[in-house]
Short mmCIF file of C-alpha atoms and ligand atoms in Angstrom, two decimals:
data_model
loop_
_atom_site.label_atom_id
_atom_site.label_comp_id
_atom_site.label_asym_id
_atom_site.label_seq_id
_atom_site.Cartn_x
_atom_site.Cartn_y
_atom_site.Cartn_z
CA UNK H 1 3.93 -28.23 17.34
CA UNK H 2 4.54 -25.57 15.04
CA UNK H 3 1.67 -24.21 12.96
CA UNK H 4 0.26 -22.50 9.81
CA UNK H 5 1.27 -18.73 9.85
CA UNK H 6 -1.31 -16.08 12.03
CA UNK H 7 -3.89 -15.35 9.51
CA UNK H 8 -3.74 -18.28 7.16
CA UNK H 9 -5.79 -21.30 6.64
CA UNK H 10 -5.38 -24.74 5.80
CA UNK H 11 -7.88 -25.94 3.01
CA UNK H 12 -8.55 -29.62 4.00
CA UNK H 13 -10.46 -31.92 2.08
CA UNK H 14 -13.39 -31.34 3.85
CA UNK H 15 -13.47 -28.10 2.99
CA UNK H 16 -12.16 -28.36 -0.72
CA UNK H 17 -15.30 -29.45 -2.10
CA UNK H 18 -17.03 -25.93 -1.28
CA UNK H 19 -13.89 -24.18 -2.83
CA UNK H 20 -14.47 -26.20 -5.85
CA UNK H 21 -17.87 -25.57 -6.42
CA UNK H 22 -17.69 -22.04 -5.66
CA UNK H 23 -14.72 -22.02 -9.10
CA UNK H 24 -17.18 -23.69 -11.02
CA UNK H 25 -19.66 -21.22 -10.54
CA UNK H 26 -17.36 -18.57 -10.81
CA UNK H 27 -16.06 -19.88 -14.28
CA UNK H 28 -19.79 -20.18 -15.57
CA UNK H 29 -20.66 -16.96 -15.01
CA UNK H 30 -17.33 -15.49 -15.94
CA UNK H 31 -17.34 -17.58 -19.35
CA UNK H 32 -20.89 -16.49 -20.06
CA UNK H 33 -20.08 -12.56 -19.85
CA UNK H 34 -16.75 -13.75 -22.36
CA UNK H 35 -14.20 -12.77 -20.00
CA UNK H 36 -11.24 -14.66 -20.49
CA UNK H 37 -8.77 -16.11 -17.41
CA UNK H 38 -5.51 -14.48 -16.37
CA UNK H 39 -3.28 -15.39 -13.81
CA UNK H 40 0.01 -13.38 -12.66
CA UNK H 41 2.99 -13.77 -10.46
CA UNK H 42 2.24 -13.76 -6.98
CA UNK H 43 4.71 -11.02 -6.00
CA UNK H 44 5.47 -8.07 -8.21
CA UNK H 45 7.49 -5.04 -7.26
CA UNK H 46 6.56 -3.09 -5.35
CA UNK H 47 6.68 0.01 -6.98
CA UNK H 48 3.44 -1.31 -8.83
CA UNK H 49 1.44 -1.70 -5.94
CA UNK H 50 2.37 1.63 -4.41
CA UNK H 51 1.78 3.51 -7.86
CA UNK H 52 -1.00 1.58 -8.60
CA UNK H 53 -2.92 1.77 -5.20
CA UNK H 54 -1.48 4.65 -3.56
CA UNK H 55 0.89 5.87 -0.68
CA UNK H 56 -1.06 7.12 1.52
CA UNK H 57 -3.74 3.78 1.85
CA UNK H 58 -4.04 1.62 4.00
CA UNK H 59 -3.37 -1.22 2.04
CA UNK H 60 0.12 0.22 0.95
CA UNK H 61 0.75 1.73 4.16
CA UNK H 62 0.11 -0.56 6.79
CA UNK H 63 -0.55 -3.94 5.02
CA UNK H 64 1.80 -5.31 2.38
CA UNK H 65 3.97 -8.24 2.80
CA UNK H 66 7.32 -6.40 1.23
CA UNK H 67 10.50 -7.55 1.01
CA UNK H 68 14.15 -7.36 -0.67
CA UNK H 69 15.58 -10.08 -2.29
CA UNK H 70 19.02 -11.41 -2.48
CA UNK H 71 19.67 -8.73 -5.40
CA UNK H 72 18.34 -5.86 -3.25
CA UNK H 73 15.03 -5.37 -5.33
CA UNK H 74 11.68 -4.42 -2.84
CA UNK H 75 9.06 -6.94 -3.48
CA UNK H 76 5.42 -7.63 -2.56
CA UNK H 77 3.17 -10.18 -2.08
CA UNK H 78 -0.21 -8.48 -4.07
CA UNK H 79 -2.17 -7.22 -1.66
CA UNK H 80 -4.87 -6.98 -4.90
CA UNK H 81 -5.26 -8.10 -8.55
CA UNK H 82 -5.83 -4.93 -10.35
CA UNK H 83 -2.67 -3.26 -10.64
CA UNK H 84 -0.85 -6.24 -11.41
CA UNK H 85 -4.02 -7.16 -14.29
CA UNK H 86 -2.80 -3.67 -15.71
CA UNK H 87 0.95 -4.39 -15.42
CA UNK H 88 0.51 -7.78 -17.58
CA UNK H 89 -1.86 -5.36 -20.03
CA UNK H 90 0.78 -2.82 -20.82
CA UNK H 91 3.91 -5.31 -20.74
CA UNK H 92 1.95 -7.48 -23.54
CA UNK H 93 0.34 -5.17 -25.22
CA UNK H 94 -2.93 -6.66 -24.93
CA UNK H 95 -5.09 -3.73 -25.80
CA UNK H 96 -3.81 -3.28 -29.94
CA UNK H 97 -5.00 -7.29 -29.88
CA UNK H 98 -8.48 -5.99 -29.08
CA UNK H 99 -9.71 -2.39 -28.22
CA UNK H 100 -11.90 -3.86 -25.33
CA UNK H 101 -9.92 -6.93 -23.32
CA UNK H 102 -11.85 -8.70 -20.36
CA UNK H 103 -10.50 -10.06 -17.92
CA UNK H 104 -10.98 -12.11 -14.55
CA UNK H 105 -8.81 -14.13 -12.24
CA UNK H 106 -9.33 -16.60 -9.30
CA UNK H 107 -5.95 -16.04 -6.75
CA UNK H 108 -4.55 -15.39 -3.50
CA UNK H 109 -3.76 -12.24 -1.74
CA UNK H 110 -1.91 -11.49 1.21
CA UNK H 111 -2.29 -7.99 3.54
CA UNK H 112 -0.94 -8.16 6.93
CA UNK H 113 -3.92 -7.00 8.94
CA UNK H 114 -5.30 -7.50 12.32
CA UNK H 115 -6.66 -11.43 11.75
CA UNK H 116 -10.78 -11.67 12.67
CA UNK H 117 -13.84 -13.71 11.36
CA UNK H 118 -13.63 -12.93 7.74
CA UNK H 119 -10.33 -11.08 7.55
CA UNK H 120 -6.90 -13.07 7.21
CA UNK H 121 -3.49 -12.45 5.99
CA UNK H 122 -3.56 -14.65 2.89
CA UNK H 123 -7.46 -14.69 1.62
CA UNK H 124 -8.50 -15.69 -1.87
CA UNK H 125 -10.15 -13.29 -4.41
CA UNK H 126 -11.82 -13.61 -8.07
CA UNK H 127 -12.82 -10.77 -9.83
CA UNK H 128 -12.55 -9.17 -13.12
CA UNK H 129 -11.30 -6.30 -15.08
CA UNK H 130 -12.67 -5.02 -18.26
CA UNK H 131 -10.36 -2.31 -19.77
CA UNK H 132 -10.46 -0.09 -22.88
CA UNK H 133 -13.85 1.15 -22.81
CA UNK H 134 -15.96 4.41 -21.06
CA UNK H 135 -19.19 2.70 -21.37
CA UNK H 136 -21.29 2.03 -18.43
CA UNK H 137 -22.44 -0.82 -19.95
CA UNK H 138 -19.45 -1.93 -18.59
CA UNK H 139 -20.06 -0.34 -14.61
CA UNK H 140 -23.36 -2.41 -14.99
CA UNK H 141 -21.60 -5.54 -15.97
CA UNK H 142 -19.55 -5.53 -13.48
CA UNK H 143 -22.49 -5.67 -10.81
CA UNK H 144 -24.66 -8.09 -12.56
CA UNK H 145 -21.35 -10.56 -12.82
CA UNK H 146 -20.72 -10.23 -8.93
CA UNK H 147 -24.65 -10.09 -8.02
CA UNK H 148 -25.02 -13.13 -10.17
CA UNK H 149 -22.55 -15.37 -8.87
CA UNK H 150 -23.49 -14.42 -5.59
CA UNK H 151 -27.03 -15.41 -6.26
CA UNK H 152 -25.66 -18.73 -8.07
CA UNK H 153 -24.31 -19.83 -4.82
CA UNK H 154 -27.66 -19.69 -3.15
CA UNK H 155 -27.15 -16.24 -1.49
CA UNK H 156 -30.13 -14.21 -0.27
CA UNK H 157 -29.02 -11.30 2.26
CA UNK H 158 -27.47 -9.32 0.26
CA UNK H 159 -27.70 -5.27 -0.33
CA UNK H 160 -26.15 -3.67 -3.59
CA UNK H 161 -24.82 -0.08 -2.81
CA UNK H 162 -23.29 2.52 -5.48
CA UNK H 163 -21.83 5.54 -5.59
CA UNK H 164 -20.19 7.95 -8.11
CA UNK H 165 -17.05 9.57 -7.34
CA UNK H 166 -16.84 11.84 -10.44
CA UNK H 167 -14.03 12.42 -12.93
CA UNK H 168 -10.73 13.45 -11.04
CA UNK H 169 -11.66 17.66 -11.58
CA UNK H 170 -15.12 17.18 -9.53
CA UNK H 171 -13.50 15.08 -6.91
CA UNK H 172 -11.02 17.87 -6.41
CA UNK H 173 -13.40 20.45 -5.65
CA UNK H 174 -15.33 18.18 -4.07
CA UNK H 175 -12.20 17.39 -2.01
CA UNK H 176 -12.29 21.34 -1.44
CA UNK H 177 -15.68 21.86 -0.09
CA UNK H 178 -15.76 19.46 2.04
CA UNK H 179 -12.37 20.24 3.48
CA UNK H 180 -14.05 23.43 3.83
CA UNK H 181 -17.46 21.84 5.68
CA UNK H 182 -14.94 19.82 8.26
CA UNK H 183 -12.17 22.88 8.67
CA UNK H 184 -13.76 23.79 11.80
CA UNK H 185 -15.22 20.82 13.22
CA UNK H 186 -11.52 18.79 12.53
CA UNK H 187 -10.77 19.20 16.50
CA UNK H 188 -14.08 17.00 17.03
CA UNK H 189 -12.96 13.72 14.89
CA UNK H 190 -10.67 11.10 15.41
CA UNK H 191 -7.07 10.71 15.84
CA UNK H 192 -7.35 9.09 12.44
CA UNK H 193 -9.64 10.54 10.75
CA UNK H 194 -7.56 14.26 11.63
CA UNK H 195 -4.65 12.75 10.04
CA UNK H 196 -6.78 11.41 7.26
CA UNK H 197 -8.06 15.37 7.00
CA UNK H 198 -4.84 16.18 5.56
CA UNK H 199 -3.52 12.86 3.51
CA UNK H 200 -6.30 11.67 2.07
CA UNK H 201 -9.97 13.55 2.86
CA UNK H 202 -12.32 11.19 1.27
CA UNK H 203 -11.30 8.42 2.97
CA UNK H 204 -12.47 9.90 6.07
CA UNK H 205 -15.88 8.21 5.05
CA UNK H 206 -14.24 4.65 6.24
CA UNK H 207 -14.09 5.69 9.65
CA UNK H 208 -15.34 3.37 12.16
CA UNK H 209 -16.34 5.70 14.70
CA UNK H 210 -20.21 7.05 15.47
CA UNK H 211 -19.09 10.35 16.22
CA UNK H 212 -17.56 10.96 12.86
CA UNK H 213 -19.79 9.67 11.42
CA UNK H 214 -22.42 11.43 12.80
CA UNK H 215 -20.48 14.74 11.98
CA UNK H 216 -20.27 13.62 8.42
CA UNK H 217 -23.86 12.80 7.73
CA UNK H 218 -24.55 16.66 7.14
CA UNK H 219 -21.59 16.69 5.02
CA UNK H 220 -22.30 17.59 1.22
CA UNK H 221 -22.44 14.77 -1.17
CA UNK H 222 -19.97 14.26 -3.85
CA UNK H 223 -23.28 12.44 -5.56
CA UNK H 224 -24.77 15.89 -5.74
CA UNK H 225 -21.34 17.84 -7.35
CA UNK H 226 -21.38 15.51 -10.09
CA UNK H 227 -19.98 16.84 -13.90
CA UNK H 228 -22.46 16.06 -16.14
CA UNK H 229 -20.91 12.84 -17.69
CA UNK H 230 -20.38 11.13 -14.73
CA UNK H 231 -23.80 12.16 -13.73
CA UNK H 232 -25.04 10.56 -16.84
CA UNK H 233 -23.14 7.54 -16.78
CA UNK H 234 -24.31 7.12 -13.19
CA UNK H 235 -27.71 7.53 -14.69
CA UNK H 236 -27.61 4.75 -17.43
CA UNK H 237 -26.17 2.32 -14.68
CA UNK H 238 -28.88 2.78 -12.94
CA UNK H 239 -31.43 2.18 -15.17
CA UNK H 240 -29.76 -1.03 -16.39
CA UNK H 241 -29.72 -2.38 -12.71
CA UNK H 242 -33.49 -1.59 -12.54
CA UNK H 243 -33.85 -3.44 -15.77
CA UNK H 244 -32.01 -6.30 -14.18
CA UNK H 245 -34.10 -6.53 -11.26
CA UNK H 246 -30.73 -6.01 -8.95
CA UNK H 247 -31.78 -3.57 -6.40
CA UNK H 248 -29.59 -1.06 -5.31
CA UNK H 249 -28.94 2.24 -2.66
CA UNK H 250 -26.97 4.56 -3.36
CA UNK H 251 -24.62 5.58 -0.42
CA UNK H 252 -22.57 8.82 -0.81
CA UNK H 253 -20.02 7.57 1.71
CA UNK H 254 -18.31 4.73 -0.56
CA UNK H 255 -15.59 6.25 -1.65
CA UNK H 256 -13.31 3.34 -1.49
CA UNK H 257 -9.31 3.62 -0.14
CA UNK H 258 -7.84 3.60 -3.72
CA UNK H 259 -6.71 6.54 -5.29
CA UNK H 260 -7.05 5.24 -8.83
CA UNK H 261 -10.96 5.32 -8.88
CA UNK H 262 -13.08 7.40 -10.86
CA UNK H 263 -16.78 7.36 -11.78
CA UNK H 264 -18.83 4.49 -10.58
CA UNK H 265 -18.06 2.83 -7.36
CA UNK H 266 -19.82 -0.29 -5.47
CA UNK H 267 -20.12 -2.59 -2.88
CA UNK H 268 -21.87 -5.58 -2.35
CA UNK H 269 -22.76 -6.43 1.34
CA UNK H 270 -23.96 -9.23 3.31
CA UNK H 271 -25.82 -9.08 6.44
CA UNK H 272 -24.86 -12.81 7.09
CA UNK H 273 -21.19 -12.17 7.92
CA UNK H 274 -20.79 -10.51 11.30
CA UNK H 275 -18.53 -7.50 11.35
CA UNK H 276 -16.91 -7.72 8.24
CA UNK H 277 -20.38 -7.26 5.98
CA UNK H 278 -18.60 -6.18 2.02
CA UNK H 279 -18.73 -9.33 -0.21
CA UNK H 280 -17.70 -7.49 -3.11
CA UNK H 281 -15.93 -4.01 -3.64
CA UNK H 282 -15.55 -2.55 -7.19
CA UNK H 283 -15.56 0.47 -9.31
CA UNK H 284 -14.16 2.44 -12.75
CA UNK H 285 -10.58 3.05 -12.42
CA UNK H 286 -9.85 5.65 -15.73
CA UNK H 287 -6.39 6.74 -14.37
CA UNK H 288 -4.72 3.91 -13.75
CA UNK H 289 -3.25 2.01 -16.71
CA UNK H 290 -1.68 5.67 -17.34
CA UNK H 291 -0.56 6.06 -13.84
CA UNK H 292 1.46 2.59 -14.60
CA UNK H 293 2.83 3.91 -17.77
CA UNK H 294 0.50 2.72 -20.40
CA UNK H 295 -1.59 4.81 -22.37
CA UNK H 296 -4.97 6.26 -21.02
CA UNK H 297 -7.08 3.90 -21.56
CA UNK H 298 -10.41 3.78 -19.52
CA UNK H 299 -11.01 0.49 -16.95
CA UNK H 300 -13.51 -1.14 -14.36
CA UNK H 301 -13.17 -3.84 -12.27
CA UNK H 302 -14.65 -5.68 -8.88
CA UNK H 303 -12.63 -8.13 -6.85
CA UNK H 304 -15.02 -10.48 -4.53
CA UNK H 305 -13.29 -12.14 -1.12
CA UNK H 306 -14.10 -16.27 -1.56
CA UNK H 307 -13.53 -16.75 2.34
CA UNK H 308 -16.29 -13.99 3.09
CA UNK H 309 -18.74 -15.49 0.33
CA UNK H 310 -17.64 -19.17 1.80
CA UNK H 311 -18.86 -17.76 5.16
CA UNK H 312 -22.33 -16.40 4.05
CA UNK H 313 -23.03 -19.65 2.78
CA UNK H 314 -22.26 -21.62 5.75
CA UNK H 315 -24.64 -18.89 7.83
CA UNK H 316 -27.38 -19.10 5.67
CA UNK H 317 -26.62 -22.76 5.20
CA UNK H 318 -26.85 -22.80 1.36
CA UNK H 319 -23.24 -24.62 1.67
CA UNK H 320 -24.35 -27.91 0.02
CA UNK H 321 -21.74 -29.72 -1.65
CA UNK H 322 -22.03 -33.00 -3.66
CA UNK H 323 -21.14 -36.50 -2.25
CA UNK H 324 -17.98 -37.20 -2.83
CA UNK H 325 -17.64 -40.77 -4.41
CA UNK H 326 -15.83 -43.90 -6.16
CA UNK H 327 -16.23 -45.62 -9.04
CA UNK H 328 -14.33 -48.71 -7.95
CA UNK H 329 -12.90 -50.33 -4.80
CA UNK H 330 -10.49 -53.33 -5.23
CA UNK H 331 -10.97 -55.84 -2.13
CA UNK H 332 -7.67 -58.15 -2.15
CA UNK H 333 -8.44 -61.52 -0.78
CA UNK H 334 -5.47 -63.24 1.05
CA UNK H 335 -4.12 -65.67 -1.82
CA UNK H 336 -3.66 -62.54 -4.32
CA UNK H 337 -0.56 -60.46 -4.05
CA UNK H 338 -0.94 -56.62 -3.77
CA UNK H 339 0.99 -55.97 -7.53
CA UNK H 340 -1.55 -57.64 -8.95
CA UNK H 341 -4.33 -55.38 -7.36
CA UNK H 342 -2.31 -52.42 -7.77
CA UNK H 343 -1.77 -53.54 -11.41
CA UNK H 344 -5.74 -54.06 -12.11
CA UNK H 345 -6.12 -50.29 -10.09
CA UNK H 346 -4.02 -48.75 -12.68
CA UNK H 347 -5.80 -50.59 -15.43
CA UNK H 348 -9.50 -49.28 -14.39
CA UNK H 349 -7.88 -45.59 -14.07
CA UNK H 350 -6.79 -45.41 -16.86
CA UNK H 351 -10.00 -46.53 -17.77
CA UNK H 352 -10.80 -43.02 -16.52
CA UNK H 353 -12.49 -44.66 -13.65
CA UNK H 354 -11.95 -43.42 -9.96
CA UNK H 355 -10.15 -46.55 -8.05
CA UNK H 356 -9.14 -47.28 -4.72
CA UNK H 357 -8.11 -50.33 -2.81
CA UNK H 358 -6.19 -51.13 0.30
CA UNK H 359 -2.84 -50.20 1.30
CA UNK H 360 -2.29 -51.64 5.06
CA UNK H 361 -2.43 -55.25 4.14
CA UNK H 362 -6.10 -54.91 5.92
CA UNK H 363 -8.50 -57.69 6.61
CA UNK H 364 -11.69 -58.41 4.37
CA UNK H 365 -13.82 -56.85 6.36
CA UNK H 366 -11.86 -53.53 7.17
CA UNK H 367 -11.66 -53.27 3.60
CA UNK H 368 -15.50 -53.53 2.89
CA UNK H 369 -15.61 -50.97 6.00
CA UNK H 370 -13.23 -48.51 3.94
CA UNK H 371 -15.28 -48.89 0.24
CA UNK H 372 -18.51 -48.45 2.25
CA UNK H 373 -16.82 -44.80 4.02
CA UNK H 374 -15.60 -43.63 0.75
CA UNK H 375 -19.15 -44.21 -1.15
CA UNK H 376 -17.76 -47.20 -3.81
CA UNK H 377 -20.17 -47.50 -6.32
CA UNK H 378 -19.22 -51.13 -6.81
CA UNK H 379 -16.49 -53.49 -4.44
CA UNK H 380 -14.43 -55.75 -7.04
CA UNK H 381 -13.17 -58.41 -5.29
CA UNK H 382 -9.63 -59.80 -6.63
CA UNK H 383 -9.32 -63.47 -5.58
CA UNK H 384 -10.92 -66.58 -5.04
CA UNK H 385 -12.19 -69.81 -7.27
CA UNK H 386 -13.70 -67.10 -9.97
CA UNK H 387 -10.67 -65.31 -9.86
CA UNK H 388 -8.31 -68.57 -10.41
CA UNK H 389 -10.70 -68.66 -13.77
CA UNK H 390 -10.28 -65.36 -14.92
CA UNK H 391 -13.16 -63.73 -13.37
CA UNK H 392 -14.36 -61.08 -10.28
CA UNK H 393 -17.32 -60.82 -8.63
CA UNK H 394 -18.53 -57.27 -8.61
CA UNK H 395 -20.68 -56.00 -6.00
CA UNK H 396 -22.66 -53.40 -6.33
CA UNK H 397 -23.13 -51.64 -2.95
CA UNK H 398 -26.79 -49.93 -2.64
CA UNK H 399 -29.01 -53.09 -3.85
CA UNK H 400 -26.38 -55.52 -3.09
CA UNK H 401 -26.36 -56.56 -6.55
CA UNK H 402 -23.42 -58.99 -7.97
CA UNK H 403 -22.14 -59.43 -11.23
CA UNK H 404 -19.50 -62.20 -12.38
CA UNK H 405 -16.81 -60.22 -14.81
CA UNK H 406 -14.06 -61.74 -17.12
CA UNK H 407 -11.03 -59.41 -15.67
CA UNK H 408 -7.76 -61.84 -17.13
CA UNK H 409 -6.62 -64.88 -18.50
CA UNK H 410 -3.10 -66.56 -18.20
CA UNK H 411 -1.35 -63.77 -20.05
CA UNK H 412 -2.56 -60.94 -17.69
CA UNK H 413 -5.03 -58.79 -17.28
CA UNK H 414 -7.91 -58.91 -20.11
CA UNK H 415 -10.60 -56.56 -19.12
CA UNK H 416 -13.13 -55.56 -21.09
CA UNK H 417 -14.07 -52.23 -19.15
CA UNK H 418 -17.33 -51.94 -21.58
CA UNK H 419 -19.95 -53.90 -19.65
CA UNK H 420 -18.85 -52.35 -16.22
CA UNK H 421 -18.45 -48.74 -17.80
CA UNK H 422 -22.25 -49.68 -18.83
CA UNK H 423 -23.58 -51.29 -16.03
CA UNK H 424 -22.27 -47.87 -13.91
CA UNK H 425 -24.26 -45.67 -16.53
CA UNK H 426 -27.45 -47.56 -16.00
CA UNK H 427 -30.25 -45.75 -14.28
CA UNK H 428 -31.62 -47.44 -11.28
CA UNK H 429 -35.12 -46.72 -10.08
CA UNK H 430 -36.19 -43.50 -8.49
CA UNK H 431 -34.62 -40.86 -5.96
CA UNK H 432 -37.47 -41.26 -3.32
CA UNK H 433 -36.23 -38.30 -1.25
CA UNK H 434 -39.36 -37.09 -0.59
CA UNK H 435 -41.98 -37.05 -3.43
CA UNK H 436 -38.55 -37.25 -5.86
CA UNK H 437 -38.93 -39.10 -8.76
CA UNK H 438 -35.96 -38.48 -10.69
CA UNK H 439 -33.68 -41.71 -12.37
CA UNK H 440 -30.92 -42.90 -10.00
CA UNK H 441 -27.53 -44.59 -11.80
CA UNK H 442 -25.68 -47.53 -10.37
CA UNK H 443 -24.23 -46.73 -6.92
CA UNK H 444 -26.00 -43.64 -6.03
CA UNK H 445 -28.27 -43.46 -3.41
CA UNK H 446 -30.01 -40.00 -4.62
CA UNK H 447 -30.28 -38.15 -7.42
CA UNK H 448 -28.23 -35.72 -8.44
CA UNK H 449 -30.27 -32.70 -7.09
CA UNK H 450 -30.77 -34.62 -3.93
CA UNK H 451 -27.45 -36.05 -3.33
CA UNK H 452 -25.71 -33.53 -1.53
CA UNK H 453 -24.29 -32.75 1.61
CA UNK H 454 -22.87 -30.20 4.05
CA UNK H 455 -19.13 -30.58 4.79
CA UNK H 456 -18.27 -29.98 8.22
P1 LIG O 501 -10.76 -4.80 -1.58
O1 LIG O 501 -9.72 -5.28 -2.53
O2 LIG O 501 -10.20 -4.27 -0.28
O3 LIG O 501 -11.78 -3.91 -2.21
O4 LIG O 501 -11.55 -6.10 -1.14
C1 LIG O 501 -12.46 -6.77 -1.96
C2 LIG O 501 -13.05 -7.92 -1.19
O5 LIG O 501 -12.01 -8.82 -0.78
C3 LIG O 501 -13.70 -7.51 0.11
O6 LIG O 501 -15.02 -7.12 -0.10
C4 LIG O 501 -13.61 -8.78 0.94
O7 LIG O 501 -14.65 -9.66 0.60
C5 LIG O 501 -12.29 -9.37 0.49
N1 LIG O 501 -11.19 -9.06 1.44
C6 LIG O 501 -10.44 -7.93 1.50
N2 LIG O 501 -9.52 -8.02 2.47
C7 LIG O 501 -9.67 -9.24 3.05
C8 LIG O 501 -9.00 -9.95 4.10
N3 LIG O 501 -7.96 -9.43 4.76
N4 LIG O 501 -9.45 -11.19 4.42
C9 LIG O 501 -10.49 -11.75 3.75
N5 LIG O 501 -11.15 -11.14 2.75
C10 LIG O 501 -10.75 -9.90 2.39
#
């Protein structure tokens, strides 16, 4: 049997209803910042990604899906949003609309890396990007957005960490001294983190191994070389976390793979997740719509990994979804034919009621089987001596309740949706899951607080 690439994922419907709450929420919070929806291509050239992120990452190094096409031009799958956000800013102009454009997105990505529980090839990201503005304001934003949505979907575990990398001058001789704490402890540390010594210093912080770590942790902190407006800026944001009630660390060793950062970095972590523990990686990015030839123009951004997030909900088991039901299900009786059920289907939907009915010429019973597994609100049955007179018994299917409605007459189908459209809107005694006493409408069995349930 051949199956789904290494590293990808099917969404079934049993798992689509997670996915779909999770946009909702996302959109919510999103909307109530103002940040406005943007979507891109799903391949750009490559040149952006490489400028944008930098050679000598991992990302661009190891990960990208690239190819040439049939007219020999190197593309990639993005591997991220951000440089392609800042691509579509500078092609269209969108900062002399508005000095101050924000932005966030809901999309694949694809990185070819080593597939494990919470990493895969293609994952799904939203984020956001805010560009044309220094402020912190903005650096807090970004963290209350991500903390928020995170705490809209029921999350608990969860450990904010920031970080300040400086403008580029203070990470340069930062870069410098400690270069020049390392120099002659370089034959102790990894294979990696030796090459990393000479490419790309800082990211010799993302090693994995203890015993660079533990030769790092008397390394000195970029946190304490600060200039004095990052330094201020990195006070303000964290004031206005405090004032948030988002609690934070602040951990000198985030210094993120990307070369474009500058300022404020941070991370949001779960401890629910297993190995893979960030939820949420972010930061100010000052050099980058410049580096992509627009003009300098100030930016920060977070991207958030849905799987991951998807994944700390199932663990702490705050994935409840709702119900999934039916307004309507058709049961065909023998002497009707099928167009005229499949006529009186497309009548009720366009009703903008949800209708099913059988397709495989199914007994009476199977049929009652199938609206009961799908949650029908109410079974309509098409046929019999009411039916000959224009009528259907409807059923509805909690309190077994049946109503007689006119549905045609000898010219075709004459439906007055009104009285079932109000009969499906009427509330029906009490929850009753546990002391509950919220209103219950036709064909529910809960309300809507209570009626949920965990996909498998
Ligand atoms: P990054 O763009 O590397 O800063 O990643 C931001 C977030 O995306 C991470 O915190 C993860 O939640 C998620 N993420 C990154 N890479 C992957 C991957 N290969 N598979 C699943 N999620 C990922």
């Amino acid at each position: 049997m051949i199956k789904a690439v290494t590293g990808t994922k099917d969404l079934l419907p049993s798992d689509n209803p997670r996915w779909k709450y999770l946009e909702k929420i996302v959109d919510q919070v999103f909307t109530n910042f103002n940040y406005k929806e943007i979507r891109t291509p799903l391949f750009e050239e490559t040149e952006i990604f490489a400028r944008g992120i930098g050679e000598d990452t991992d990302v661009v190094g190891k990960e990208m899906y690239t190819f040439t096409d049939r007219s020999g031009t190197s593309l990639t799958l993005k591997p991220e949003m951000t440089a392609a956000v800042v691509r579509a800013y500078n092609e269209h102009s969108l900062g002399t609309q508005q000095p101050l454009v924000k932005l966030y997105y809901i999309s694949p990505m694809f990185r070819q890396e080593r597939p494990q529980a919470g990493r895969f090839r293609q994952f799904h990201q939203f984020g956001a990007e805010a560009i044309g503005s220094k402020s912190p304001l903005l650096d807090a934003e970004m963290i209350q957005m991500s903390y928020e949505i995170l705490k809209r979907l029921g999350l608990k575990n969860l450990t904010v960490k920031i970080n300040s990398l400086g403008l580029p001058e203070t990470r340069e001789s930062y870069k410098k001294l400690l270069k020049d704490y390392l120099k002659d402890k370089k034959e102790k540390l990894s294979e990696d983190s030796r090459k990393r010594f000479d490419k790309n210093i800082l990211r010799i912080f993302d090693s994995k191994f203890e015993s660079d770590q533990k030769i790092l942790k008397d390394a000195p902190k970029i946190i304490e070389h600060l200039d004095e407006e990052s330094k201020k800026d990195f006070e303000i944001v964290k004031v206005l976390l405090t004032k948030s009630n988002i609690p934070f660390e602040i951990d000198p060793a985030l210094v993120r793979g990307l070369d474009y950062y500058t300022k404020l970095t941070f991370e949001i972590d779960s401890g629910s997740v297993g190995a893979q523990t960030a939820l949420v990686g972010g930061g100010r990015y000052d050099l980058l719509i410049e580096n992509l030839g627009g003009k300098p123009t100030p930016a920060t951004g977070f991207a958030a990994g849905i799987e991951r997030i998807l994944l700390a909900r199932k663990n702490e088991h705050v994935d409840l979804t709702r119900t999934q039901y039916l307004d309507v299900y058709l049961i065909r009786l023998d002497e009707v034919t099928e167009k005229e059920v499949f006529q009186l289907a497309s009548f009720l939907r366009n009703e903008k009621l949800t209708v099913d009915f059988d397709y495989l010429n199914r007994s009476v019973k199977s049929q009652m089987r199938e609206a009961n597994k799908m949650n029908a609100r109410v079974t309509l049955f098409v046929g019999g001596e009411n039916y000959k007179n224009g009528s259907a018994i409807v059923k509805e299917m909690i309190l077994s309740e049946e109503r007689l409605l006119r549905i045609k007459d000898q010219t075709g189908i004459d439906f007055d949706s009104t009285e079932l459209q109000k009969w499906l809107n009427e509330e029906r005694g009490t929850c009753g899951y546990g002391t509950c006493q919220r209103t219950v409408k036709t064909g529910f069995r809960y309300c809507k607080e209570h009626d949920l349930q965990r996909p498998k």
